[in-house]
């Protein structure tokens, strides 16, 4: 029997604030264990949490960017459960009245577009981190992460393949980076994903019993875990077995999911309103200000690159896949208004260098104005395009301007006809058979002669000028 997966994703995003969600402790990554803590995030008796305004603003921006309706009321609950990394035995989260609901994210898949509905975006705090002794039988707890500001972005079960899940996560991460609300660094735990998956007969509409797969630290892990779960659940049904609602863990070494615990229901958490955080009304003007202040998002920017800058869809797609690269590209175009040429260089030689060095374009020594300067030198005829490819590597290595490198190395292109005629005559004299071939109609033979002149001038000759000189001289021999 053919089955299809039904997948919903819960993405936890750490917001890029200076202090934690409900106290003044730093959110800086690292530090000695348990040094970024205070009585509030450690849950000492008698302390009072205070909501971080910046976290609220960033949460609103994310909600607006995915088209959610933002609530006019902010209310927190206590989500009660015991775990060693949760010292107060409850997590401050949002329950029946989340910050926002009913959004969507469009993803590109199989050459088309699909809308994934977003059920809710709500705020909560993070727990601490358990560290298990390698090869030993002890565990330690670090509360530096306790109280970090999190957003939970919950999708509807609209995802029907591991590939769609991968694209959803990729596009969501891109959106969050454009908003500047999180570094989305999965290695630091700034972006984490839990996946709920059930299966049903292909083409059906109902929902089966779901399993939740937790603690996946990469998009590739999410995709692999979902592929495994789809196969595992399909085999269960084919064998006439019952699928159990449970939480499972992904084991990347073995490439399997393993059962962790039976799945909790909401009532297991005994939610009740957080008594230390009084519900409050959210000012409509504040929400509208944030809506007006949203940056141009990836899809809109891509459309503008195509419409206003005449880039191809492929070029626009590549350039907008990273906000820094898109910003860099636009800065270059301000100094050199030929978008397609800038695009070619960024996606070609510059990108190749950066990938080899594992650098970002902003982390390189090549500034937008300097790249524009190099391209202007090519346009002026001072250097050839081939020379420019060598020069741009040196610019990336040293941060020097193109003009300085050209001057230091005497790389200026030779366009003087008088100087080049001598080399052209030598090339014809030394390659009489090739010259004859050209005169007999083999046009490609001319390119060999041009190459000979380029070789004699160590690549400095202007190939267009050389081409004309050679044609003129050879035509006189006919």
JSON list of C-alpha atoms in Angstrom, two decimals, residues 83-240:
[
{"chain": "A", "resi": 83, "resn": "UNK", "atom": "CA", "xyz": [13.81, 17.80, 34.27]},
{"chain": "A", "resi": 84, "resn": "UNK", "atom": "CA", "xyz": [17.32, 18.21, 35.72]},
{"chain": "A", "resi": 85, "resn": "UNK", "atom": "CA", "xyz": [18.11, 21.24, 33.53]},
{"chain": "A", "resi": 86, "resn": "UNK", "atom": "CA", "xyz": [14.97, 23.11, 34.66]},
{"chain": "A", "resi": 87, "resn": "UNK", "atom": "CA", "xyz": [15.67, 24.23, 38.24]},
{"chain": "A", "resi": 88, "resn": "UNK", "atom": "CA", "xyz": [12.25, 25.75, 38.97]},
{"chain": "A", "resi": 89, "resn": "UNK", "atom": "CA", "xyz": [10.38, 22.74, 37.54]},
{"chain": "A", "resi": 90, "resn": "UNK", "atom": "CA", "xyz": [8.42, 24.88, 35.11]},
{"chain": "A", "resi": 91, "resn": "UNK", "atom": "CA", "xyz": [9.07, 26.81, 31.95]},
{"chain": "A", "resi": 92, "resn": "UNK", "atom": "CA", "xyz": [7.51, 30.20, 31.31]},
{"chain": "A", "resi": 93, "resn": "UNK", "atom": "CA", "xyz": [5.77, 29.87, 27.96]},
{"chain": "A", "resi": 94, "resn": "UNK", "atom": "CA", "xyz": [2.56, 30.86, 26.18]},
{"chain": "A", "resi": 95, "resn": "UNK", "atom": "CA", "xyz": [-0.35, 28.47, 26.01]},
{"chain": "A", "resi": 96, "resn": "UNK", "atom": "CA", "xyz": [-3.94, 29.29, 25.04]},
{"chain": "A", "resi": 97, "resn": "UNK", "atom": "CA", "xyz": [-3.25, 32.88, 23.95]},
{"chain": "A", "resi": 98, "resn": "UNK", "atom": "CA", "xyz": [-0.02, 32.89, 21.92]},
{"chain": "A", "resi": 99, "resn": "UNK", "atom": "CA", "xyz": [1.56, 36.09, 20.66]},
{"chain": "A", "resi": 100, "resn": "UNK", "atom": "CA", "xyz": [0.38, 35.38, 17.12]},
{"chain": "A", "resi": 101, "resn": "UNK", "atom": "CA", "xyz": [-1.45, 32.85, 14.96]},
{"chain": "A", "resi": 102, "resn": "UNK", "atom": "CA", "xyz": [-2.37, 31.91, 11.39]},
{"chain": "A", "resi": 103, "resn": "UNK", "atom": "CA", "xyz": [0.64, 32.75, 9.25]},
{"chain": "A", "resi": 104, "resn": "UNK", "atom": "CA", "xyz": [2.24, 31.05, 6.25]},
{"chain": "A", "resi": 105, "resn": "UNK", "atom": "CA", "xyz": [5.51, 30.51, 4.48]},
{"chain": "A", "resi": 106, "resn": "UNK", "atom": "CA", "xyz": [5.81, 29.81, 0.78]},
{"chain": "A", "resi": 107, "resn": "UNK", "atom": "CA", "xyz": [8.48, 27.34, -0.23]},
{"chain": "A", "resi": 108, "resn": "UNK", "atom": "CA", "xyz": [9.87, 26.39, -3.63]},
{"chain": "A", "resi": 109, "resn": "UNK", "atom": "CA", "xyz": [9.65, 22.67, -4.30]},
{"chain": "A", "resi": 110, "resn": "UNK", "atom": "CA", "xyz": [9.95, 20.58, -7.47]},
{"chain": "A", "resi": 111, "resn": "UNK", "atom": "CA", "xyz": [9.85, 23.65, -9.67]},
{"chain": "A", "resi": 112, "resn": "UNK", "atom": "CA", "xyz": [6.64, 24.92, -8.07]},
{"chain": "A", "resi": 113, "resn": "UNK", "atom": "CA", "xyz": [5.55, 26.74, -4.96]},
{"chain": "A", "resi": 114, "resn": "UNK", "atom": "CA", "xyz": [3.72, 25.43, -1.90]},
{"chain": "A", "resi": 115, "resn": "UNK", "atom": "CA", "xyz": [2.26, 27.28, 1.07]},
{"chain": "A", "resi": 116, "resn": "UNK", "atom": "CA", "xyz": [2.96, 25.88, 4.51]},
{"chain": "A", "resi": 117, "resn": "UNK", "atom": "CA", "xyz": [0.56, 27.34, 7.08]},
{"chain": "A", "resi": 118, "resn": "UNK", "atom": "CA", "xyz": [2.01, 28.47, 10.38]},
{"chain": "A", "resi": 119, "resn": "UNK", "atom": "CA", "xyz": [-0.21, 27.69, 13.33]},
{"chain": "A", "resi": 120, "resn": "UNK", "atom": "CA", "xyz": [1.36, 30.01, 15.88]},
{"chain": "A", "resi": 121, "resn": "UNK", "atom": "CA", "xyz": [4.46, 31.93, 16.90]},
{"chain": "A", "resi": 122, "resn": "UNK", "atom": "CA", "xyz": [4.89, 32.29, 20.63]},
{"chain": "A", "resi": 123, "resn": "UNK", "atom": "CA", "xyz": [7.50, 33.34, 23.18]},
{"chain": "A", "resi": 124, "resn": "UNK", "atom": "CA", "xyz": [9.08, 31.24, 25.89]},
{"chain": "A", "resi": 125, "resn": "UNK", "atom": "CA", "xyz": [12.30, 30.78, 27.83]},
{"chain": "A", "resi": 126, "resn": "UNK", "atom": "CA", "xyz": [14.97, 28.15, 27.27]},
{"chain": "A", "resi": 127, "resn": "UNK", "atom": "CA", "xyz": [16.07, 25.50, 29.78]},
{"chain": "A", "resi": 128, "resn": "UNK", "atom": "CA", "xyz": [19.64, 24.75, 30.85]},
{"chain": "A", "resi": 129, "resn": "UNK", "atom": "CA", "xyz": [21.95, 22.20, 29.26]},
{"chain": "A", "resi": 130, "resn": "UNK", "atom": "CA", "xyz": [22.98, 18.77, 30.49]},
{"chain": "A", "resi": 131, "resn": "UNK", "atom": "CA", "xyz": [26.54, 17.65, 29.84]},
{"chain": "A", "resi": 132, "resn": "UNK", "atom": "CA", "xyz": [27.16, 13.93, 30.02]},
{"chain": "A", "resi": 133, "resn": "UNK", "atom": "CA", "xyz": [30.63, 12.74, 30.96]},
{"chain": "A", "resi": 134, "resn": "UNK", "atom": "CA", "xyz": [32.17, 10.96, 28.01]},
{"chain": "A", "resi": 135, "resn": "UNK", "atom": "CA", "xyz": [32.95, 7.37, 28.93]},
{"chain": "A", "resi": 136, "resn": "UNK", "atom": "CA", "xyz": [31.81, 7.96, 32.52]},
{"chain": "A", "resi": 137, "resn": "UNK", "atom": "CA", "xyz": [28.59, 7.71, 34.47]},
{"chain": "A", "resi": 138, "resn": "UNK", "atom": "CA", "xyz": [28.22, 11.35, 35.59]},
{"chain": "A", "resi": 139, "resn": "UNK", "atom": "CA", "xyz": [26.19, 14.20, 34.18]},
{"chain": "A", "resi": 140, "resn": "UNK", "atom": "CA", "xyz": [26.59, 17.92, 34.81]},
{"chain": "A", "resi": 141, "resn": "UNK", "atom": "CA", "xyz": [24.28, 20.84, 34.28]},
{"chain": "A", "resi": 142, "resn": "UNK", "atom": "CA", "xyz": [25.09, 24.29, 32.89]},
{"chain": "A", "resi": 143, "resn": "UNK", "atom": "CA", "xyz": [22.40, 26.93, 33.50]},
{"chain": "A", "resi": 144, "resn": "UNK", "atom": "CA", "xyz": [23.99, 29.60, 31.29]},
{"chain": "A", "resi": 145, "resn": "UNK", "atom": "CA", "xyz": [21.32, 28.84, 28.67]},
{"chain": "A", "resi": 146, "resn": "UNK", "atom": "CA", "xyz": [18.51, 28.87, 31.21]},
{"chain": "A", "resi": 147, "resn": "UNK", "atom": "CA", "xyz": [16.13, 31.76, 30.49]},
{"chain": "A", "resi": 148, "resn": "UNK", "atom": "CA", "xyz": [17.42, 32.52, 26.98]},
{"chain": "A", "resi": 149, "resn": "UNK", "atom": "CA", "xyz": [14.68, 34.20, 24.88]},
{"chain": "A", "resi": 150, "resn": "UNK", "atom": "CA", "xyz": [13.09, 31.75, 22.49]},
{"chain": "A", "resi": 151, "resn": "UNK", "atom": "CA", "xyz": [10.45, 31.86, 19.82]},
{"chain": "A", "resi": 152, "resn": "UNK", "atom": "CA", "xyz": [8.58, 28.70, 18.97]},
{"chain": "A", "resi": 153, "resn": "UNK", "atom": "CA", "xyz": [7.32, 28.69, 15.39]},
{"chain": "A", "resi": 154, "resn": "UNK", "atom": "CA", "xyz": [4.80, 25.89, 14.91]},
{"chain": "A", "resi": 155, "resn": "UNK", "atom": "CA", "xyz": [3.71, 24.84, 11.44]},
{"chain": "A", "resi": 156, "resn": "UNK", "atom": "CA", "xyz": [0.47, 23.10, 10.55]},
{"chain": "A", "resi": 157, "resn": "UNK", "atom": "CA", "xyz": [0.92, 19.49, 9.34]},
{"chain": "A", "resi": 158, "resn": "UNK", "atom": "CA", "xyz": [1.07, 20.71, 5.73]},
{"chain": "A", "resi": 159, "resn": "UNK", "atom": "CA", "xyz": [4.44, 19.18, 4.91]},
{"chain": "A", "resi": 160, "resn": "UNK", "atom": "CA", "xyz": [4.31, 15.94, 2.93]},
{"chain": "A", "resi": 161, "resn": "UNK", "atom": "CA", "xyz": [7.91, 14.93, 2.36]},
{"chain": "A", "resi": 162, "resn": "UNK", "atom": "CA", "xyz": [11.32, 15.19, 4.05]},
{"chain": "A", "resi": 163, "resn": "UNK", "atom": "CA", "xyz": [12.38, 17.40, 1.11]},
{"chain": "A", "resi": 164, "resn": "UNK", "atom": "CA", "xyz": [9.56, 19.85, 1.83]},
{"chain": "A", "resi": 165, "resn": "UNK", "atom": "CA", "xyz": [10.61, 19.91, 5.50]},
{"chain": "A", "resi": 166, "resn": "UNK", "atom": "CA", "xyz": [14.17, 20.69, 4.45]},
{"chain": "A", "resi": 167, "resn": "UNK", "atom": "CA", "xyz": [13.05, 23.54, 2.18]},
{"chain": "A", "resi": 168, "resn": "UNK", "atom": "CA", "xyz": [10.71, 24.95, 4.83]},
{"chain": "A", "resi": 169, "resn": "UNK", "atom": "CA", "xyz": [13.56, 25.09, 7.35]},
{"chain": "A", "resi": 170, "resn": "UNK", "atom": "CA", "xyz": [15.96, 26.58, 4.81]},
{"chain": "A", "resi": 171, "resn": "UNK", "atom": "CA", "xyz": [13.53, 29.33, 3.81]},
{"chain": "A", "resi": 172, "resn": "UNK", "atom": "CA", "xyz": [12.53, 30.04, 7.43]},
{"chain": "A", "resi": 173, "resn": "UNK", "atom": "CA", "xyz": [16.18, 30.39, 8.44]},
{"chain": "A", "resi": 174, "resn": "UNK", "atom": "CA", "xyz": [16.79, 32.77, 5.52]},
{"chain": "A", "resi": 175, "resn": "UNK", "atom": "CA", "xyz": [13.79, 34.88, 6.58]},
{"chain": "A", "resi": 176, "resn": "UNK", "atom": "CA", "xyz": [14.99, 35.06, 10.19]},
{"chain": "A", "resi": 177, "resn": "UNK", "atom": "CA", "xyz": [18.44, 36.16, 9.06]},
{"chain": "A", "resi": 178, "resn": "UNK", "atom": "CA", "xyz": [16.97, 38.88, 6.85]},
{"chain": "A", "resi": 179, "resn": "UNK", "atom": "CA", "xyz": [15.05, 40.11, 9.88]},
{"chain": "A", "resi": 180, "resn": "UNK", "atom": "CA", "xyz": [18.26, 40.09, 11.92]},
{"chain": "A", "resi": 181, "resn": "UNK", "atom": "CA", "xyz": [16.49, 38.59, 14.95]},
{"chain": "A", "resi": 182, "resn": "UNK", "atom": "CA", "xyz": [18.73, 35.55, 15.39]},
{"chain": "A", "resi": 183, "resn": "UNK", "atom": "CA", "xyz": [22.09, 34.24, 14.26]},
{"chain": "A", "resi": 184, "resn": "UNK", "atom": "CA", "xyz": [20.34, 30.87, 13.63]},
{"chain": "A", "resi": 185, "resn": "UNK", "atom": "CA", "xyz": [23.58, 29.10, 14.51]},
{"chain": "A", "resi": 186, "resn": "UNK", "atom": "CA", "xyz": [22.56, 25.47, 15.02]},
{"chain": "A", "resi": 187, "resn": "UNK", "atom": "CA", "xyz": [25.95, 24.56, 16.49]},
{"chain": "A", "resi": 188, "resn": "UNK", "atom": "CA", "xyz": [25.29, 27.03, 19.32]},
{"chain": "A", "resi": 189, "resn": "UNK", "atom": "CA", "xyz": [21.71, 25.83, 19.72]},
{"chain": "A", "resi": 190, "resn": "UNK", "atom": "CA", "xyz": [20.24, 29.10, 18.41]},
{"chain": "A", "resi": 191, "resn": "UNK", "atom": "CA", "xyz": [17.95, 27.18, 16.06]},
{"chain": "A", "resi": 192, "resn": "UNK", "atom": "CA", "xyz": [16.52, 23.77, 16.94]},
{"chain": "A", "resi": 193, "resn": "UNK", "atom": "CA", "xyz": [13.79, 21.69, 15.42]},
{"chain": "A", "resi": 194, "resn": "UNK", "atom": "CA", "xyz": [11.34, 19.05, 16.62]},
{"chain": "A", "resi": 195, "resn": "UNK", "atom": "CA", "xyz": [9.42, 17.19, 13.95]},
{"chain": "A", "resi": 196, "resn": "UNK", "atom": "CA", "xyz": [6.00, 15.53, 14.28]},
{"chain": "A", "resi": 197, "resn": "UNK", "atom": "CA", "xyz": [5.34, 12.86, 11.68]},
{"chain": "A", "resi": 198, "resn": "UNK", "atom": "CA", "xyz": [2.51, 10.48, 10.99]},
{"chain": "A", "resi": 199, "resn": "UNK", "atom": "CA", "xyz": [1.59, 8.62, 7.82]},
{"chain": "A", "resi": 200, "resn": "UNK", "atom": "CA", "xyz": [-1.62, 7.95, 5.95]},
{"chain": "A", "resi": 201, "resn": "UNK", "atom": "CA", "xyz": [-2.74, 6.33, 2.73]},
{"chain": "A", "resi": 202, "resn": "UNK", "atom": "CA", "xyz": [-1.53, 8.35, -0.20]},
{"chain": "A", "resi": 203, "resn": "UNK", "atom": "CA", "xyz": [-4.19, 10.86, -1.20]},
{"chain": "A", "resi": 204, "resn": "UNK", "atom": "CA", "xyz": [-6.01, 10.55, 2.15]},
{"chain": "A", "resi": 205, "resn": "UNK", "atom": "CA", "xyz": [-7.03, 13.44, 4.38]},
{"chain": "A", "resi": 206, "resn": "UNK", "atom": "CA", "xyz": [-6.98, 12.09, 7.93]},
{"chain": "A", "resi": 207, "resn": "UNK", "atom": "CA", "xyz": [-4.14, 12.17, 10.43]},
{"chain": "A", "resi": 208, "resn": "UNK", "atom": "CA", "xyz": [-2.46, 9.07, 11.81]},
{"chain": "A", "resi": 209, "resn": "UNK", "atom": "CA", "xyz": [-0.78, 8.56, 15.18]},
{"chain": "A", "resi": 210, "resn": "UNK", "atom": "CA", "xyz": [2.26, 10.79, 15.26]},
{"chain": "A", "resi": 211, "resn": "UNK", "atom": "CA", "xyz": [5.75, 10.42, 16.61]},
{"chain": "A", "resi": 212, "resn": "UNK", "atom": "CA", "xyz": [7.78, 13.43, 17.66]},
{"chain": "A", "resi": 213, "resn": "UNK", "atom": "CA", "xyz": [11.49, 13.40, 16.84]},
{"chain": "A", "resi": 214, "resn": "UNK", "atom": "CA", "xyz": [13.51, 15.77, 19.04]},
{"chain": "A", "resi": 215, "resn": "UNK", "atom": "CA", "xyz": [16.99, 17.17, 19.40]},
{"chain": "A", "resi": 216, "resn": "UNK", "atom": "CA", "xyz": [18.07, 17.39, 15.78]},
{"chain": "A", "resi": 217, "resn": "UNK", "atom": "CA", "xyz": [21.00, 19.71, 15.24]},
{"chain": "A", "resi": 218, "resn": "UNK", "atom": "CA", "xyz": [20.99, 20.16, 11.48]},
{"chain": "A", "resi": 219, "resn": "UNK", "atom": "CA", "xyz": [18.52, 20.36, 8.61]},
{"chain": "A", "resi": 220, "resn": "UNK", "atom": "CA", "xyz": [20.17, 17.30, 7.11]},
{"chain": "A", "resi": 221, "resn": "UNK", "atom": "CA", "xyz": [19.46, 15.42, 10.37]},
{"chain": "A", "resi": 222, "resn": "UNK", "atom": "CA", "xyz": [15.80, 16.48, 10.19]},
{"chain": "A", "resi": 223, "resn": "UNK", "atom": "CA", "xyz": [15.51, 15.23, 6.62]},
{"chain": "A", "resi": 224, "resn": "UNK", "atom": "CA", "xyz": [17.26, 11.92, 7.41]},
{"chain": "A", "resi": 225, "resn": "UNK", "atom": "CA", "xyz": [15.20, 11.35, 10.58]},
{"chain": "A", "resi": 226, "resn": "UNK", "atom": "CA", "xyz": [11.94, 11.96, 8.69]},
{"chain": "A", "resi": 227, "resn": "UNK", "atom": "CA", "xyz": [12.99, 9.58, 5.92]},
{"chain": "A", "resi": 228, "resn": "UNK", "atom": "CA", "xyz": [13.72, 6.91, 8.53]},
{"chain": "A", "resi": 229, "resn": "UNK", "atom": "CA", "xyz": [10.44, 7.53, 10.41]},
{"chain": "A", "resi": 230, "resn": "UNK", "atom": "CA", "xyz": [8.39, 7.33, 7.22]},
{"chain": "A", "resi": 231, "resn": "UNK", "atom": "CA", "xyz": [9.90, 3.96, 6.42]},
{"chain": "A", "resi": 232, "resn": "UNK", "atom": "CA", "xyz": [9.59, 2.70, 10.03]},
{"chain": "A", "resi": 233, "resn": "UNK", "atom": "CA", "xyz": [5.93, 3.69, 10.34]},
{"chain": "A", "resi": 234, "resn": "UNK", "atom": "CA", "xyz": [5.10, 2.28, 6.90]},
{"chain": "A", "resi": 235, "resn": "UNK", "atom": "CA", "xyz": [6.61, -1.08, 7.88]},
{"chain": "A", "resi": 236, "resn": "UNK", "atom": "CA", "xyz": [4.64, -1.02, 11.16]},
{"chain": "A", "resi": 237, "resn": "UNK", "atom": "CA", "xyz": [1.35, -0.61, 9.36]},
{"chain": "A", "resi": 238, "resn": "UNK", "atom": "CA", "xyz": [2.20, -3.18, 6.73]},
{"chain": "A", "resi": 239, "resn": "UNK", "atom": "CA", "xyz": [2.97, -5.66, 9.53]},
{"chain": "A", "resi": 240, "resn": "UNK", "atom": "CA", "xyz": [-0.40, -4.91, 11.15]}
]
